[in-house]
Short mmCIF file of C-alpha atoms in Angstrom, two decimals:
data_model
loop_
_atom_site.label_atom_id
_atom_site.label_comp_id
_atom_site.label_asym_id
_atom_site.label_seq_id
_atom_site.Cartn_x
_atom_site.Cartn_y
_atom_site.Cartn_z
CA MET K 1 -8.89 30.99 21.93
CA SER K 2 -10.50 34.03 20.36
CA ALA K 3 -13.59 35.66 21.77
CA SER K 4 -16.84 33.84 21.07
CA TRP K 5 -20.36 35.03 20.40
CA TRP K 6 -23.57 33.20 19.65
CA PRO K 7 -26.52 33.65 17.32
CA GLY K 8 -28.49 35.75 19.75
CA ASP K 9 -25.53 37.94 20.69
CA ARG K 10 -23.66 38.69 17.50
CA PRO K 11 -24.42 41.32 14.86
CA HIS K 12 -27.09 40.59 12.27
CA ASP K 13 -24.60 40.16 9.39
CA GLY K 14 -23.56 36.82 10.91
CA ALA K 15 -19.78 37.24 11.01
CA VAL K 16 -17.34 39.45 12.86
CA ALA K 17 -13.78 40.33 11.89
CA ALA K 18 -11.45 39.21 14.68
CA ALA K 19 -7.89 40.16 15.54
CA ASP K 20 -6.60 37.67 12.97
CA GLY K 21 -8.33 39.68 10.23
CA LEU K 22 -10.61 36.78 9.29
CA PRO K 23 -14.40 36.66 9.56
CA HIS K 24 -15.55 34.61 12.56
CA THR K 25 -18.97 33.02 12.76
CA GLY K 26 -20.52 31.49 15.87
CA VAL K 27 -22.07 28.07 15.26
CA GLU K 28 -23.90 25.77 17.65
CA VAL K 29 -22.97 22.09 17.47
CA SER K 30 -25.20 20.43 20.04
CA GLY K 31 -28.05 18.07 19.22
CA GLY K 32 -30.94 19.72 17.44
CA LYS K 33 -28.99 22.97 17.19
CA CYS K 34 -26.24 21.50 14.98
CA GLY K 35 -25.10 24.12 12.49
CA ARG K 36 -27.37 26.86 13.82
CA GLY K 37 -25.91 30.33 13.50
CA TRP K 38 -24.32 30.07 10.07
CA ASP K 39 -26.90 32.18 8.30
CA HIS K 40 -24.85 34.47 6.09
CA ALA K 41 -22.39 32.41 4.08
CA ARG K 42 -19.33 33.83 2.42
CA PRO K 43 -16.46 32.33 0.42
CA GLY K 44 -12.79 32.30 1.29
CA ILE K 45 -10.78 31.67 4.42
CA GLN K 46 -12.81 32.05 7.59
CA VAL K 47 -13.13 30.79 11.15
CA PHE K 48 -16.10 29.09 12.77
CA GLU K 49 -16.47 29.35 16.55
CA LEU K 50 -18.03 25.99 17.44
CA HIS K 51 -19.94 26.09 20.72
CA ASN K 52 -21.15 22.93 22.40
CA GLY K 53 -24.06 23.81 24.63
CA SER K 54 -24.90 20.21 25.51
CA ASP K 55 -23.84 18.01 28.42
CA ARG K 56 -21.67 15.65 26.37
CA ALA K 57 -18.58 16.02 24.22
CA ALA K 58 -18.91 16.04 20.45
CA GLU K 59 -16.89 15.84 17.27
CA VAL K 60 -17.85 18.07 14.38
CA TYR K 61 -17.19 18.07 10.64
CA LEU K 62 -17.77 20.75 8.04
CA ARG K 63 -18.71 18.80 4.92
CA ASP K 64 -19.63 19.18 1.31
CA ALA K 65 -23.36 18.54 1.45
CA ARG K 66 -23.31 16.54 -1.77
CA SER K 67 -20.17 14.39 -1.63
CA GLY K 68 -19.62 14.23 2.13
CA ALA K 69 -16.00 15.38 1.71
CA ALA K 70 -14.77 17.03 4.91
CA TYR K 71 -13.25 20.53 4.80
CA GLY K 72 -12.49 20.60 8.48
CA GLU K 73 -12.99 18.75 11.72
CA VAL K 74 -12.75 19.31 15.45
CA ASP K 75 -12.67 16.41 17.90
CA GLY K 76 -13.59 16.41 21.56
CA ILE K 77 -15.47 19.68 21.96
CA GLY K 78 -16.32 19.46 25.63
CA PRO K 79 -19.68 20.42 27.17
CA GLY K 80 -20.07 24.17 27.42
CA THR K 81 -16.83 24.86 25.56
CA THR K 82 -15.87 26.55 22.32
CA ARG K 83 -13.37 25.39 19.69
CA THR K 84 -12.41 27.00 16.41
CA LEU K 85 -12.43 25.52 12.93
CA ARG K 86 -10.68 27.34 10.09
CA ALA K 87 -11.78 26.59 6.52
CA ASP K 88 -11.31 27.89 3.00
CA LEU K 89 -14.63 27.65 1.15
CA GLY K 90 -15.34 28.01 -2.55
CA ASP K 91 -18.62 27.87 -4.43
CA GLY K 92 -20.70 25.00 -3.16
CA THR K 93 -23.18 23.72 -0.62
CA TYR K 94 -21.98 22.86 2.87
CA SER K 95 -23.33 21.62 6.17
CA PHE K 96 -22.05 20.82 9.64
CA ALA K 97 -22.32 17.25 10.92
CA CYS K 98 -22.30 16.84 14.70
CA PHE K 99 -21.54 13.56 16.47
CA PRO K 100 -22.09 13.71 20.24
CA ASP K 101 -20.52 11.00 22.37
CA ASP K 102 -23.03 8.21 22.98
CA GLY K 103 -25.67 10.23 21.20
CA ALA K 104 -27.51 10.40 17.90
CA PRO K 105 -25.69 12.32 15.15
CA ALA K 106 -27.21 15.42 13.64
CA VAL K 107 -26.69 17.29 10.39
CA GLY K 108 -27.14 21.04 10.22
CA PRO K 109 -28.90 23.01 7.51
CA LYS K 110 -27.37 23.21 4.06
CA VAL K 111 -25.65 26.50 3.38
CA ARG K 112 -24.94 27.70 -0.17
CA VAL K 113 -21.74 29.66 -0.75
CA HIS K 114 -21.45 31.90 -3.83
CA GLY K 115 -18.70 34.08 -5.21
CA GLY K 116 -15.67 31.89 -4.54
CA ARG K 117 -12.43 32.09 -6.49
CA GLY K 118 -13.50 30.26 -9.61
CA GLY K 119 -15.35 27.78 -7.43
CA HIS K 120 -12.20 26.63 -5.64
CA GLY K 121 -11.87 26.24 -1.90
CA GLY K 122 -9.41 24.53 0.38
CA PRO K 123 -8.60 20.81 0.31
CA ALA K 124 -11.27 18.31 1.30
CA ALA K 125 -11.45 14.54 1.47
CA ARG K 126 -14.16 11.94 1.80
CA PRO K 127 -13.97 10.19 5.17
CA VAL K 128 -12.49 6.71 5.37
CA ASP K 129 -14.33 4.02 7.30
CA GLN K 130 -12.94 0.81 8.74
CA HIS K 131 -14.29 -1.28 5.88
CA ASP K 132 -12.27 0.81 3.40
CA LEU K 133 -9.09 -0.11 5.27
CA ILE K 134 -9.62 -3.87 5.48
CA PRO K 135 -8.51 -4.80 1.91
CA PRO K 136 -5.20 -2.85 2.03
CA THR K 137 -4.50 -4.20 5.52
CA LEU K 138 -5.07 -7.80 4.42
CA SER K 139 -2.83 -7.21 1.40
CA TYR K 140 -0.10 -5.87 3.65
CA GLN K 141 -0.44 -8.79 6.06
CA HIS K 142 0.04 -11.15 3.12
CA TRP K 143 3.18 -9.25 2.09
CA ILE K 144 4.58 -9.55 5.61
CA ALA K 145 3.91 -13.28 5.59
CA GLY K 146 5.94 -13.53 2.40
CA ARG K 147 8.89 -11.79 4.07
CA MET K 148 9.07 -14.16 7.02
CA GLY K 149 10.94 -16.83 5.07
CA PRO K 150 13.69 -14.47 3.83
CA LEU K 151 14.00 -13.04 7.34
CA LEU K 152 14.50 -16.48 8.84
CA ASP K 153 17.00 -17.42 6.12
CA ALA K 154 19.01 -14.25 6.77
CA THR K 155 19.10 -14.72 10.54
CA GLU K 156 20.11 -18.37 10.15
CA LYS K 157 22.95 -17.25 7.88
CA LEU K 158 24.05 -14.82 10.59
CA ARG K 159 23.91 -17.53 13.23
CA SER K 160 25.86 -19.95 11.03
CA ALA K 161 28.71 -17.47 10.71
CA ILE K 162 28.79 -16.98 14.48
CA ASP K 163 28.64 -20.74 15.08
CA ASP K 164 31.63 -21.15 12.77
CA GLY K 165 33.53 -18.51 14.71
CA ASP K 166 33.87 -16.40 11.54
CA LEU K 167 33.13 -12.94 12.92
CA ALA K 168 34.11 -11.16 9.71
CA ARG K 169 31.48 -13.19 7.85
CA ALA K 170 29.02 -12.56 10.68
CA ARG K 171 29.50 -8.80 10.32
CA GLU K 172 28.79 -9.14 6.60
CA ALA K 173 25.65 -11.18 7.31
CA TRP K 174 24.31 -8.92 10.05
CA LEU K 175 23.26 -5.94 7.94
CA PRO K 176 21.21 -7.82 5.27
CA ALA K 177 19.35 -9.68 8.02
CA HIS K 178 18.68 -6.50 9.96
CA LEU K 179 17.48 -4.58 6.89
CA THR K 180 15.10 -7.40 5.97
CA TYR K 181 13.42 -6.91 9.33
CA GLU K 182 13.46 -3.09 9.13
CA ARG K 183 11.51 -3.12 5.86
CA MET K 184 8.58 -4.72 7.70
CA GLY K 185 8.04 -1.59 9.77
CA ALA K 186 4.29 -1.14 9.42
CA ALA K 187 3.70 -4.43 11.22
CA TYR K 188 5.70 -3.68 14.37
CA GLY K 189 2.59 -2.81 16.37
CA THR K 190 1.17 -6.25 15.63
CA PHE K 191 4.46 -7.96 16.52
CA ASP K 192 3.97 -6.83 20.15
CA ASP K 193 6.71 -8.17 22.46
CA ALA K 194 8.44 -9.97 19.60
CA ASP K 195 9.65 -6.65 18.21
CA GLY K 196 11.43 -5.82 21.46
CA ALA K 197 13.10 -9.21 21.54
CA ILE K 198 14.18 -9.09 17.89
CA ASN K 199 15.02 -5.42 17.40
CA GLY K 200 14.98 -3.81 20.85
CA THR K 201 17.48 -1.25 22.10
CA THR K 202 18.85 -0.42 25.54
CA ALA K 203 16.31 2.32 26.07
CA SER K 204 14.77 1.90 29.54
CA LEU K 205 17.06 -1.04 30.36
CA PRO K 206 18.87 -0.29 33.64
CA GLY K 207 21.83 -2.51 32.72
CA GLY K 208 22.38 -0.94 29.31
CA VAL K 209 24.22 -3.19 26.86
CA HIS K 210 24.85 -5.68 29.67
CA ASP K 211 21.19 -5.96 30.66
CA LYS K 212 19.83 -9.50 30.50
CA ASP K 213 16.85 -8.27 28.48
CA PHE K 214 19.00 -6.73 25.76
CA THR K 215 18.68 -9.25 22.92
CA GLY K 216 18.21 -9.46 19.17
CA PHE K 217 19.87 -7.66 16.31
CA HIS K 218 21.28 -4.76 18.29
CA ARG K 219 22.75 -6.99 21.01
CA ILE K 220 24.56 -9.00 18.36
CA GLU K 221 25.60 -5.77 16.61
CA HIS K 222 27.17 -4.50 19.82
CA GLY K 223 29.12 -7.72 20.27
CA LEU K 224 30.30 -7.96 16.66
CA TRP K 225 31.67 -4.43 16.61
CA HIS K 226 33.03 -4.33 20.17
CA GLY K 227 35.36 -7.32 20.17
CA GLU K 228 33.15 -9.95 21.81
CA SER K 229 33.96 -13.58 21.09
CA ALA K 230 31.88 -15.87 18.91
CA SER K 231 31.18 -18.11 21.91
CA SER K 232 29.70 -15.19 23.85
CA LEU K 233 27.44 -14.29 20.92
CA ARG K 234 26.14 -17.79 20.13
CA PRO K 235 23.34 -17.68 22.76
CA PHE K 236 22.08 -14.38 21.33
CA ALA K 237 22.21 -15.71 17.76
CA ASP K 238 20.30 -18.84 18.83
CA ARG K 239 17.72 -16.69 20.62
CA LEU K 240 17.31 -14.42 17.58
CA VAL K 241 16.64 -17.33 15.24
CA GLU K 242 14.18 -18.84 17.70
CA ASP K 243 12.37 -15.51 18.10
CA VAL K 244 12.08 -15.12 14.33
CA ARG K 245 10.72 -18.65 14.00
CA THR K 246 8.12 -17.92 16.66
CA LEU K 247 7.18 -14.68 14.94
CA ARG K 248 6.67 -16.47 11.64
CA LYS K 249 4.50 -19.11 13.31
CA ASP K 250 2.44 -16.58 15.24
CA TRP K 251 1.96 -14.29 12.26
CA SER K 252 -0.39 -16.76 10.58
CA GLN K 253 -2.86 -16.09 13.41
CA ALA K 254 -2.15 -12.37 13.82
CA ARG K 255 -4.63 -9.71 12.78
CA MET K 256 -3.44 -6.19 12.09
CA ASP K 257 -5.70 -3.39 13.19
CA PRO K 258 -6.87 -1.68 9.97
CA LEU K 259 -6.34 1.65 11.70
CA ASP K 260 -2.60 0.96 11.95
CA LEU K 261 -1.59 0.99 8.30
CA GLY K 262 -2.02 4.70 7.57
CA LEU K 263 -0.58 5.65 10.94
CA ARG K 264 2.47 3.45 10.47
CA ALA K 265 3.06 4.83 6.97
CA HIS K 266 3.79 8.07 8.81
CA GLU K 267 5.46 6.70 11.93
CA ILE K 268 8.11 4.64 10.13
CA LEU K 269 9.91 7.75 8.92
CA GLU K 270 9.04 9.71 12.04
CA ASN K 271 10.95 7.08 14.03
CA THR K 272 13.72 7.21 11.44
CA VAL K 273 14.22 10.92 12.10
CA GLN K 274 14.07 10.43 15.85
CA PHE K 275 16.29 7.37 16.19
CA GLU K 276 18.21 6.44 13.05
CA LEU K 277 19.27 9.90 11.89
CA THR K 278 20.36 10.86 15.39
CA GLY K 279 22.52 7.74 15.78
CA ARG K 280 20.62 6.57 18.85
CA THR K 281 20.28 3.05 17.43
CA ASP K 282 23.92 2.66 16.39
CA TYR K 283 25.58 -0.07 18.43
CA GLY K 284 28.76 -0.20 16.40
CA SER K 285 27.96 -1.04 12.77
CA HIS K 286 27.50 2.64 11.78
CA SER K 287 24.80 1.52 9.34
CA ASN K 288 22.08 4.02 10.24
CA LEU K 289 21.82 5.38 6.71
CA ALA K 290 21.26 1.84 5.43
CA THR K 291 18.51 1.41 8.01
CA ALA K 292 16.96 4.73 6.98
CA ARG K 293 16.95 3.47 3.39
CA ALA K 294 15.22 0.24 4.47
CA ASN K 295 12.68 2.29 6.41
CA LEU K 296 11.98 4.25 3.23
CA ASP K 297 11.29 0.95 1.47
CA GLY K 298 8.95 0.00 4.29
CA THR K 299 7.09 3.28 3.92
CA ARG K 300 6.65 2.71 0.19
CA VAL K 301 5.20 -0.77 0.78
CA ALA K 302 2.61 0.60 3.21
CA LEU K 303 1.71 3.43 0.81
CA SER K 304 1.37 1.01 -2.10
CA ARG K 305 -1.43 -0.78 -0.27
CA LEU K 306 -3.19 2.51 0.52
CA ARG K 307 -3.02 4.00 -2.98
CA PRO K 308 -6.51 2.90 -4.06
CA LEU K 309 -7.93 4.87 -1.12
CA LEU K 310 -5.63 7.83 -1.58
CA ALA K 311 -6.14 8.23 -5.32
CA SER K 312 -9.36 10.20 -4.90
CA ARG K 313 -8.49 11.76 -1.56
CA TYR K 314 -4.91 12.99 -1.77
CA PRO K 315 -4.16 15.15 -4.83
CA ARG K 316 -0.51 15.63 -3.80
CA MET K 317 0.43 11.99 -4.27
CA GLY K 318 2.67 12.84 -7.21
CA ARG K 319 4.58 15.36 -5.14
CA LEU K 320 4.94 12.83 -2.31
CA ASP K 321 6.34 10.28 -4.76
CA ASP K 322 8.86 12.83 -6.01
CA GLU K 323 10.00 13.54 -2.45
CA LEU K 324 10.34 9.83 -1.70
CA ASP K 325 12.43 9.45 -4.85
CA GLY K 326 14.57 12.41 -3.81
CA MET K 327 15.31 11.01 -0.38
CA GLN K 328 16.03 7.58 -1.86
CA ALA K 329 18.54 9.07 -4.29
CA ARG K 330 20.24 11.03 -1.51
CA LEU K 331 20.57 7.96 0.70
CA ASP K 332 21.70 5.73 -2.16
CA GLY K 333 24.52 8.18 -2.79
CA HIS K 334 26.05 7.06 0.51
CA GLU K 335 26.22 3.36 -0.39
CA HIS K 336 29.37 2.02 -2.04
CA ASP K 337 29.70 -1.70 -2.79
CA GLY K 338 27.51 -2.65 0.15
CA HIS K 339 29.18 -0.26 2.59
CA TRP K 340 27.42 2.84 3.90
CA THR K 341 28.80 6.18 4.99
CA PRO K 342 28.64 6.46 8.80
CA LEU K 343 26.56 9.35 10.13
CA GLY K 344 29.63 10.78 11.80
CA GLU K 345 31.41 11.09 8.47
CA LEU K 346 28.71 13.17 6.80
CA GLY K 347 29.58 16.79 6.31
CA ARG K 348 27.38 19.29 8.09
CA MET K 349 25.65 20.42 4.91
CA GLU K 350 24.93 16.89 3.72
CA ARG K 351 23.64 15.81 7.11
CA GLU K 352 21.32 18.82 7.18
CA LYS K 353 20.03 17.89 3.72
CA VAL K 354 19.32 14.29 4.80
CA ASN K 355 17.52 15.53 7.90
CA ALA K 356 15.55 18.11 5.91
CA ASP K 357 14.44 15.55 3.31
CA ALA K 358 13.28 13.14 5.99
CA SER K 359 11.56 15.80 8.10
CA GLU K 360 9.66 17.14 5.10
CA LEU K 361 8.49 13.64 4.26
CA VAL K 362 7.33 13.13 7.84
CA GLU K 363 5.15 16.24 7.56
CA ARG K 364 3.75 15.09 4.23
CA LEU K 365 3.02 11.60 5.56
CA ALA K 366 1.16 13.09 8.51
CA ASP K 367 -1.50 14.02 5.95
CA ILE K 368 -1.74 10.35 4.95
CA ALA K 369 -2.20 9.31 8.58
CA ALA K 370 -4.92 11.94 9.00
CA LEU K 371 -6.73 10.86 5.82
CA CYS K 372 -6.68 7.21 6.93
CA ASP K 373 -8.03 7.97 10.38
CA VAL K 374 -11.52 6.48 10.59
CA ARG K 375 -14.24 9.07 11.08
CA ARG K 376 -17.86 8.75 12.06
CA THR K 377 -20.27 9.08 9.18
CA ARG K 378 -23.49 8.08 10.89
#
């Protein structure tokens, strides 16, 4: 943390150039002192040293005084501590809003900034509240409900092939059933224990693939591609169908947390990079690229529900769409008549390109998660 100074201590011009070459301004953010110290406004990139002189933690926003759009935020500024906020300000009127824990919020004085680059500053967005997130969450829940029937049909088809002892047909049925489930990724948090039963891995299971708690799609995958008999797989197929039936029944009473949708829009592909593109979830089918493609579909579904909120808050939506299209095209290039290139058969350059596309999308989607994080406004 850079050195701090406060209104009574710093030079009269109100800002000091620090080692980073940027002007730093000390600002109080406690109670009735919210925003005090920012007396000499200037445009451009700058750093505010936010000092909490109270006895309770606080979160602070630097906002457009007219629209309420936030240019920066700092959470959890502890009592007696200092945190920095970096912002790029153009022509306009700004104010700090301070929200102490278990205390009344306060808004600092309005500060007018002149002389910006054609009036342009850094990106800002109006805060989202929980009520904003309820309609897209309900829409997504309805979409998930509509996918439960196809999921059950696909798992019953898989079980039928295993019951008939036709393991070749079972291997053909396994991937469509699994991908149907993977596309529902934004709901996993609401599925709770059902997700572990239906799509769990051996992570944290002491017995590995032989652990009694290893069930669901990946347990059947391991058996189908490691020479297990149909009779040995029937109990797992029966359990999978029963778990999917229970999930469909329970979903009618489930309630997604509205805070989850934006977060999951980011986490779906974050998990894809961490697990699918490293091969950690491959139990023999070598279908990780197909799963990554299904995860991309799941991300798009979540984003489609959030678009009305993002339209006025995220100006880079077009660029995000282009990057989603680019990753989709790259993955689709590895599908041939229903068969997908195994990760291990990708050349080094192509694997690096797939990883780079996915990682860049994860960074971009982190902005969506941040924009959909509910913030205090009063």
